[in-house]
N, CA and C atoms as an extended XYZ file, in Angstrom:
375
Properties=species:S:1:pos:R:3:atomname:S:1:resname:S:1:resid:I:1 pbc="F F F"
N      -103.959       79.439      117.795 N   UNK     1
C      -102.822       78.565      117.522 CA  UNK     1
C      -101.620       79.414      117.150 C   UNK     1
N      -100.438       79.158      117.916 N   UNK     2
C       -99.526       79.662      117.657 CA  UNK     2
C       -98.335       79.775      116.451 C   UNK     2
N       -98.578       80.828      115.438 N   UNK     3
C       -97.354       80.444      114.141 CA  UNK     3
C       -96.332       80.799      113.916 C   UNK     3
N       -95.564       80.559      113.950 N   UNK     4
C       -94.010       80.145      113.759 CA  UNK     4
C       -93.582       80.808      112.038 C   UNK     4
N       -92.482       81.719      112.148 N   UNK     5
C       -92.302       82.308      111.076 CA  UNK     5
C       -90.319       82.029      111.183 C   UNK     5
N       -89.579       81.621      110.435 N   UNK     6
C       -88.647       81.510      110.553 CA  UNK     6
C       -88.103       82.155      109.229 C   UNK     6
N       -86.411       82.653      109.568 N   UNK     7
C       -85.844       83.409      108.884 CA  UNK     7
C       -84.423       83.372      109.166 C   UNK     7
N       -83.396       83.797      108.382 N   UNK     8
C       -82.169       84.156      108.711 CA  UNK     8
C       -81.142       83.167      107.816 C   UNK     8
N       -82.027       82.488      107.423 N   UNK     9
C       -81.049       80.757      105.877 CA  UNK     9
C       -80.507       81.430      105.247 C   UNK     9
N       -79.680       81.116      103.806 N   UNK    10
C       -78.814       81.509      103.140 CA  UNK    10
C       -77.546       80.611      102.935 C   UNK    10
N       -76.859       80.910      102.282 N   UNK    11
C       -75.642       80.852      101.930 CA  UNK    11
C       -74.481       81.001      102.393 C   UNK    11
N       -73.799       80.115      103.232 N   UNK    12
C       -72.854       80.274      104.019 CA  UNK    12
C       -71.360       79.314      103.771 C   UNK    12
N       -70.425       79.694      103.832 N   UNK    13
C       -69.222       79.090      103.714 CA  UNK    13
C       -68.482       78.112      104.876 C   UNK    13
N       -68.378       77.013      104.122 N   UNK    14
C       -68.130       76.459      105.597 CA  UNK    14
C       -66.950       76.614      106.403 C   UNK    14
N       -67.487       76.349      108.108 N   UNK    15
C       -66.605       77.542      108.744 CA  UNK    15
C       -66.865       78.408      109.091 C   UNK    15
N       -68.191       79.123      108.401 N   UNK    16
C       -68.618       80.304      108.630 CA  UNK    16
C       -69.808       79.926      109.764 C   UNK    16
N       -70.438       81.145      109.919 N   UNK    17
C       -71.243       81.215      111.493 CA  UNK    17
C       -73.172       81.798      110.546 C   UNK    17
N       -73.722       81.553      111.007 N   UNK    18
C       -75.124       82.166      110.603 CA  UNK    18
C       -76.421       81.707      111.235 C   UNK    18
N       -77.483       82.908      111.875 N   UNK    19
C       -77.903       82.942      113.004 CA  UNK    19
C       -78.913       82.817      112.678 C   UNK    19
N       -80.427       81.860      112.676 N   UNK    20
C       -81.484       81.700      112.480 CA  UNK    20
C       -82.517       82.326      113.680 C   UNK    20
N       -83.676       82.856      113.444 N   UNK    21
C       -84.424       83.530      114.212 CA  UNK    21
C       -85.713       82.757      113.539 C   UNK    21
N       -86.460       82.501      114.894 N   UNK    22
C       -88.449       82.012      114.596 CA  UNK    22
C       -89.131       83.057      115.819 C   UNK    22
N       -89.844       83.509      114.879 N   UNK    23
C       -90.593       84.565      115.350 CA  UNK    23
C       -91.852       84.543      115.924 C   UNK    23
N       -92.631       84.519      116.733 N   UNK    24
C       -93.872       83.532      117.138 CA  UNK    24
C       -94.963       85.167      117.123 C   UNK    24
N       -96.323       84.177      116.531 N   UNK    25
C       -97.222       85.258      116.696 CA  UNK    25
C       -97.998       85.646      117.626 C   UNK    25
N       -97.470       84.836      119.014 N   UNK    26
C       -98.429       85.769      120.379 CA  UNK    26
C       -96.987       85.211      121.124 C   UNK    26
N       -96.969       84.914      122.605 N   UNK    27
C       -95.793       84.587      123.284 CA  UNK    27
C       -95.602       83.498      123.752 C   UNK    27
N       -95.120       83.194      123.584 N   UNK    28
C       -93.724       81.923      123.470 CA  UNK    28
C       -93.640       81.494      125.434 C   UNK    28
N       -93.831       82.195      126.501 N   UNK    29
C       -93.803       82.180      127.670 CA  UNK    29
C       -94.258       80.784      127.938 C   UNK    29
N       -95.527       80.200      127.719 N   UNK    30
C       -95.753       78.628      127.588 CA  UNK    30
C       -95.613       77.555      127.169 C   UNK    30
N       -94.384       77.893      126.308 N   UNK    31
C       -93.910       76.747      125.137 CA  UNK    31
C       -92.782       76.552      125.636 C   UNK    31
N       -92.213       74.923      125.025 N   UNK    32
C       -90.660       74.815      124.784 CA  UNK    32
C       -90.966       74.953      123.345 C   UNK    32
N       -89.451       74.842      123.265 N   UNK    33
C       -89.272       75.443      121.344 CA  UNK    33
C       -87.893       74.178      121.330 C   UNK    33
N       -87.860       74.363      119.899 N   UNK    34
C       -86.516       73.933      119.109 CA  UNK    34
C       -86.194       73.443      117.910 C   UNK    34
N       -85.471       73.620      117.416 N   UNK    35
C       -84.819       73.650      116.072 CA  UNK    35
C       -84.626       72.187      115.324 C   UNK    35
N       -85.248       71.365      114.159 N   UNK    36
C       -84.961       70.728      113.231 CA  UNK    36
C       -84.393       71.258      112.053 C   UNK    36
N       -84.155       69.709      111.442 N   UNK    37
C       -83.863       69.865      110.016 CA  UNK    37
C       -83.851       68.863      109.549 C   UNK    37
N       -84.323       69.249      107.899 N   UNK    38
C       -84.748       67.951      106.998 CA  UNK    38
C       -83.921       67.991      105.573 C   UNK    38
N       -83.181       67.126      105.000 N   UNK    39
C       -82.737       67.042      103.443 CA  UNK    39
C       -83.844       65.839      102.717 C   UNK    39
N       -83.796       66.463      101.899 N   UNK    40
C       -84.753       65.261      100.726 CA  UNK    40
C       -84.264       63.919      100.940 C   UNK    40
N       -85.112       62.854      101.023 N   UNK    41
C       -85.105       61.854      101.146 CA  UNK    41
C       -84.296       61.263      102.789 C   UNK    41
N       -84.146       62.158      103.122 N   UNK    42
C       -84.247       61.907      104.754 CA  UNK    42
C       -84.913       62.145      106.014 C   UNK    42
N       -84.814       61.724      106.806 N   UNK    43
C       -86.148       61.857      107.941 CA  UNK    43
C       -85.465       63.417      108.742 C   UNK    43
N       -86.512       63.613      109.182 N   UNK    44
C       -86.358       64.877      109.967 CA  UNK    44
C       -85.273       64.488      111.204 C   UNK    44
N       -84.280       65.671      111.172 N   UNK    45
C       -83.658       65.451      112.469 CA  UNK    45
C       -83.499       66.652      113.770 C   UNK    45
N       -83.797       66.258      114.874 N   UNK    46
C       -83.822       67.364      116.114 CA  UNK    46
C       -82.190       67.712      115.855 C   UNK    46
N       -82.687       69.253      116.225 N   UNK    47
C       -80.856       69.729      116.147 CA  UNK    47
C       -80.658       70.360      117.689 C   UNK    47
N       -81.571       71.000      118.031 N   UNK    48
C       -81.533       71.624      119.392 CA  UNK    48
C       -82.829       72.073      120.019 C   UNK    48
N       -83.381       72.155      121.495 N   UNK    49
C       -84.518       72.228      121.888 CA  UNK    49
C       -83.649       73.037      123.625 C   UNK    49
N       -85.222       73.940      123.899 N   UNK    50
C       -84.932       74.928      124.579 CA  UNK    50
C       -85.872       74.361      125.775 C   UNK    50
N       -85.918       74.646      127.027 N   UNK    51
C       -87.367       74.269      128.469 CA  UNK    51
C       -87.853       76.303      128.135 C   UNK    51
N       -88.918       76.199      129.104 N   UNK    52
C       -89.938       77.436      128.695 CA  UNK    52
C       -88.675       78.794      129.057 C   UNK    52
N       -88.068       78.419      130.238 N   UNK    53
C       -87.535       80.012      130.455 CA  UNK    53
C       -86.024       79.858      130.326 C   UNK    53
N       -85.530       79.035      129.740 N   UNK    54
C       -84.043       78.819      128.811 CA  UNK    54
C       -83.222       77.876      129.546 C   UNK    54
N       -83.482       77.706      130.895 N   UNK    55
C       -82.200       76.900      131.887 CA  UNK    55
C       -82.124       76.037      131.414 C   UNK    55
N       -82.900       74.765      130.345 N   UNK    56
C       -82.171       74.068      129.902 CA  UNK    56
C       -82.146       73.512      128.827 C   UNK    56
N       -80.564       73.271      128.057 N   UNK    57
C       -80.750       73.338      126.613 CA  UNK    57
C       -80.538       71.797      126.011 C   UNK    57
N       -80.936       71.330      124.991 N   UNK    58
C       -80.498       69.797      124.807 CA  UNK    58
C       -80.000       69.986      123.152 C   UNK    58
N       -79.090       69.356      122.735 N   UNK    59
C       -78.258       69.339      121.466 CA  UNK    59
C       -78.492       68.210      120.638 C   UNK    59
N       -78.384       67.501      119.337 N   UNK    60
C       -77.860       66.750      118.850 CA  UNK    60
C       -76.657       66.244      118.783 C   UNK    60
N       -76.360       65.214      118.882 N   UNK    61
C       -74.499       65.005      119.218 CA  UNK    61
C       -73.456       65.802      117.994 C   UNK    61
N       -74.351       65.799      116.706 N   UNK    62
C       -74.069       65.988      115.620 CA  UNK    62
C       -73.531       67.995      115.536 C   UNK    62
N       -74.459       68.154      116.800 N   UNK    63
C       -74.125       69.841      116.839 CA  UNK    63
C       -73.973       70.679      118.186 C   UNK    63
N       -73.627       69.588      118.893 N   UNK    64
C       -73.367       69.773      119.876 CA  UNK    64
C       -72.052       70.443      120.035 C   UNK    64
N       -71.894       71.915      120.741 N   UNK    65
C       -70.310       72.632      120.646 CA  UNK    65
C       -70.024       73.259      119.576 C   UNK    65
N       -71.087       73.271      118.387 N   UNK    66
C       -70.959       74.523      117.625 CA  UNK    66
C       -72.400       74.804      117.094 C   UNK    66
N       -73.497       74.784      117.842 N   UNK    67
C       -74.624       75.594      117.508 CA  UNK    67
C       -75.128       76.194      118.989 C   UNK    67
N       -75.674       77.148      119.051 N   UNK    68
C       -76.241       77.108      120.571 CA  UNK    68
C       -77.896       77.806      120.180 C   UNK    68
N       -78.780       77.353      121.078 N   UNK    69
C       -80.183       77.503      121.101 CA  UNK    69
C       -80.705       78.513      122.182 C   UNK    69
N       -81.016       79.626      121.841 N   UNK    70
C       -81.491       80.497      122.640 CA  UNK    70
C       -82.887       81.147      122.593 C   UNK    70
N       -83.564       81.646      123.530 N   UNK    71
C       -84.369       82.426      123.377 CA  UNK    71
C       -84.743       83.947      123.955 C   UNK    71
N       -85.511       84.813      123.345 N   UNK    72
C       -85.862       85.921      124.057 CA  UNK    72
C       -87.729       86.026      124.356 C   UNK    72
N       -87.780       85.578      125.143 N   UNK    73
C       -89.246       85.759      125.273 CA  UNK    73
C       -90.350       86.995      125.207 C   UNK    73
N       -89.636       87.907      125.843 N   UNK    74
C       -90.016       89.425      125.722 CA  UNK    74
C       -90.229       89.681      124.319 C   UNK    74
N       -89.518       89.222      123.276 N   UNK    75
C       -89.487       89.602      121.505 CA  UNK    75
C       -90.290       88.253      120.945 C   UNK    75
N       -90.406       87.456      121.595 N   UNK    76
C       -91.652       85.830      120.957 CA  UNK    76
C       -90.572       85.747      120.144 C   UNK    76
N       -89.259       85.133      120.453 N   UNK    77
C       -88.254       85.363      119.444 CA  UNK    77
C       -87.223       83.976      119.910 C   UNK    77
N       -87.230       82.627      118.844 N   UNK    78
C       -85.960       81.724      119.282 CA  UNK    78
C       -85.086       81.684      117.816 C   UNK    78
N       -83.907       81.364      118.741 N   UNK    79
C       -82.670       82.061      117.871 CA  UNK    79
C       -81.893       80.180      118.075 C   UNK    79
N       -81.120       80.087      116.870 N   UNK    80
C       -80.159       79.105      117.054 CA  UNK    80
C       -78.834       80.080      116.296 C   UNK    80
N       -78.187       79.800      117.205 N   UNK    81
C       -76.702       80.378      116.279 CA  UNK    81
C       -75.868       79.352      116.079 C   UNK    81
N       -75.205       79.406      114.528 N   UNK    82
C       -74.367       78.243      114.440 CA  UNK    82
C       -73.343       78.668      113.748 C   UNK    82
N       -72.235       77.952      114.449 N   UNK    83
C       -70.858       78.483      114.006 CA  UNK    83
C       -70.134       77.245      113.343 C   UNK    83
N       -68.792       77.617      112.840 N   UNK    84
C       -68.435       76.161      112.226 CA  UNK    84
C       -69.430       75.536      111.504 C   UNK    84
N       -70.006       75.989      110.567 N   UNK    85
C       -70.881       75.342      109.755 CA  UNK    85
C       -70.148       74.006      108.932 C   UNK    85
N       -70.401       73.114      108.662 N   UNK    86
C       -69.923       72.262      107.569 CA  UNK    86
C       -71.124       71.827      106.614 C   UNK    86
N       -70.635       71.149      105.623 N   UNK    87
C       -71.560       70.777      104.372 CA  UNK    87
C       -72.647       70.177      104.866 C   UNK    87
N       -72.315       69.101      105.960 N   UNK    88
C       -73.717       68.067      106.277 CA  UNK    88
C       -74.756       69.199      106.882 C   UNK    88
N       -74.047       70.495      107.333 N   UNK    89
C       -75.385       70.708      108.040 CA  UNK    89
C       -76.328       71.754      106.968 C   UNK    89
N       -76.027       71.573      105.919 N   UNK    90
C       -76.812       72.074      104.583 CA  UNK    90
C       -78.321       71.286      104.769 C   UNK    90
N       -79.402       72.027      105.029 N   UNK    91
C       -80.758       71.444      105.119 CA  UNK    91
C       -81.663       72.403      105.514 C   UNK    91
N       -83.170       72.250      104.996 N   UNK    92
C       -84.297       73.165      105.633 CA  UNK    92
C       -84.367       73.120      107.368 C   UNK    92
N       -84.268       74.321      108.078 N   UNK    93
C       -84.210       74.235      109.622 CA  UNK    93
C       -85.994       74.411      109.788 C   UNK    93
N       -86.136       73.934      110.519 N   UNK    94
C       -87.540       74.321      110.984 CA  UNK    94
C       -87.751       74.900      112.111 C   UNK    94
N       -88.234       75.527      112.983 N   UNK    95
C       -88.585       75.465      114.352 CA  UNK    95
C       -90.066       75.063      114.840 C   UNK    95
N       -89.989       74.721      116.145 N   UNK    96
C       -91.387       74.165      116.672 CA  UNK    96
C       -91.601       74.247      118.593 C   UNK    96
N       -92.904       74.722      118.429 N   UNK    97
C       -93.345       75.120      119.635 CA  UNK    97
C       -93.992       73.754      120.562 C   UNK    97
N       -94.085       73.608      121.285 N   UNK    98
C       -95.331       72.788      121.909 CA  UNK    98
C       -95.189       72.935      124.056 C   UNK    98
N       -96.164       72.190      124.307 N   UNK    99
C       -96.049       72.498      125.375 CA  UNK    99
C       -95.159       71.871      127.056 C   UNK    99
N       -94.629       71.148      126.267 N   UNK   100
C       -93.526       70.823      127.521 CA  UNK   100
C       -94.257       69.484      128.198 C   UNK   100
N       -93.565       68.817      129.194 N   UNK   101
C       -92.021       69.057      129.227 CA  UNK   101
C       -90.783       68.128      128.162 C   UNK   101
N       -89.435       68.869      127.981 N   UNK   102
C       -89.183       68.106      127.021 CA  UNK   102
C       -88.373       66.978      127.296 C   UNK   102
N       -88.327       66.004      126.661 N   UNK   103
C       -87.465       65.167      126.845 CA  UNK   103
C       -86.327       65.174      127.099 C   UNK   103
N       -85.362       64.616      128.456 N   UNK   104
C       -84.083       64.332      128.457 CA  UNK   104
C       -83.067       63.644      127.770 C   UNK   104
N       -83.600       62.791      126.782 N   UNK   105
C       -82.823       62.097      126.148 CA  UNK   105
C       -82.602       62.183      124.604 C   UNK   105
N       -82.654       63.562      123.991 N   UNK   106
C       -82.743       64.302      123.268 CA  UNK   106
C       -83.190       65.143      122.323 C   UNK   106
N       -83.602       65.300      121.168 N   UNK   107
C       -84.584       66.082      120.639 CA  UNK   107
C       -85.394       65.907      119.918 C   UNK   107
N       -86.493       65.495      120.461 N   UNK   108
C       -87.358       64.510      120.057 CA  UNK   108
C       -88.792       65.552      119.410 C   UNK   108
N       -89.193       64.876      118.140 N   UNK   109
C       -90.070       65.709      117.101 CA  UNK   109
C       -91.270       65.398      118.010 C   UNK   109
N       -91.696       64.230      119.033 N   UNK   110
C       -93.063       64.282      119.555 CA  UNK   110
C       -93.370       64.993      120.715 C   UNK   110
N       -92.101       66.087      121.331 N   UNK   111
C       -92.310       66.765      122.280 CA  UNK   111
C       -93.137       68.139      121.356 C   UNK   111
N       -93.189       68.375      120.568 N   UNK   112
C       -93.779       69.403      119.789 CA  UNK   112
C       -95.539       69.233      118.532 C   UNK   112
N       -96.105       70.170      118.967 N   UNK   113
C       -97.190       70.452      118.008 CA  UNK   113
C       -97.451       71.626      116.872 C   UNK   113
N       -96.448       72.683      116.795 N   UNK   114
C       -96.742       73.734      116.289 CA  UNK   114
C       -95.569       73.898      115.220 C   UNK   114
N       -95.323       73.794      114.454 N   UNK   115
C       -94.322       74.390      113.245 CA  UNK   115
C       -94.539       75.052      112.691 C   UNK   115
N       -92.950       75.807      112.216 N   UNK   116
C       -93.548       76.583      110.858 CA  UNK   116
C       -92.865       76.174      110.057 C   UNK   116
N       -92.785       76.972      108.417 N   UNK   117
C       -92.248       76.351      107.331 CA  UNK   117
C       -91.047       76.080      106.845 C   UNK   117
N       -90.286       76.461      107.759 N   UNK   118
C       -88.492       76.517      107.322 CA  UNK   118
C       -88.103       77.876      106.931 C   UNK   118
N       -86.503       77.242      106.694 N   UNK   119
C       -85.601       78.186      106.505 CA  UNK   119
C       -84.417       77.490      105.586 C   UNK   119
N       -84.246       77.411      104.444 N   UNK   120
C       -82.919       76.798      104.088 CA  UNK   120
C       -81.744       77.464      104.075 C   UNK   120
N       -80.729       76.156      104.723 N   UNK   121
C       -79.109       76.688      104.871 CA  UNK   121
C       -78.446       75.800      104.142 C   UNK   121
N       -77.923       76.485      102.862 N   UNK   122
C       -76.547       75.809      102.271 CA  UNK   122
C       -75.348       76.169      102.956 C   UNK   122
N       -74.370       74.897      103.058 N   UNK   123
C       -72.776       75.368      102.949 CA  UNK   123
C       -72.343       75.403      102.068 C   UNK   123
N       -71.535       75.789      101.741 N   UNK   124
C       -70.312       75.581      100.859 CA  UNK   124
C       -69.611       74.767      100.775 C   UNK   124
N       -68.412       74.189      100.371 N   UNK   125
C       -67.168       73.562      100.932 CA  UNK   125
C       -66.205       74.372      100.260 C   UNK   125
């Protein structure tokens, strides 16, 4: 079973840019992947999701045009970079593996089986 190690949260000013990395412990070549996030007392929300060899990416409307979802497969390595941070997007990110294919109509938590434990990102204001 594949585990998911995520990293790169912190403390960021909003406005500012900061680049999350999930690190997988064998390769990622058979998976789609992609990025949640959860605040206390709210439900989990899809932020961005990747297809197995990157051609295609799907967003939340909410972060759509200032986060982008990438991967490197060669490194078992998915990356979200996000720029223009603002306050709302203060929350634990998660990432998650599973096996495809993903949904077109956006980023949906039942296209996935594998998580790992987060990463928290504060903004500032």
């Amino acid at each position: 079973q594949v585990r998911l190690v995520e990293s790169g949260g912190g403390l960021v000013q909003e406005g500012g840019s900061l680049r999350l990395s999930c690190t997988a412990s064998e390769s990622l070549d058979d998976y789609v992947l992609g990025w949640f996030r959860q605040t206390p007392g709210k439900e989990r929300e899809g932020v961005a999701s990747i297809s197995w060899t990157g051609g295609s990416t799907y967003y939340s409307d909410s972060t759509k045009g200032r986060f982008t979802v990438a991967r490197d497969n060669a490194k078992n390595t998915l990356y979200l970079q996000m720029n223009n941070v603002r306050p709302e997007d203060t929350a634990q990110y998660t990432c998650a593996a599973g096996n495809g294919p993903l949904q077109t109509g956006g980023v949906e938590d039942s296209d996935f089986t594998h998580w790992g434990r987060g990463t928290q990102v504060t903004v500032s204001s």
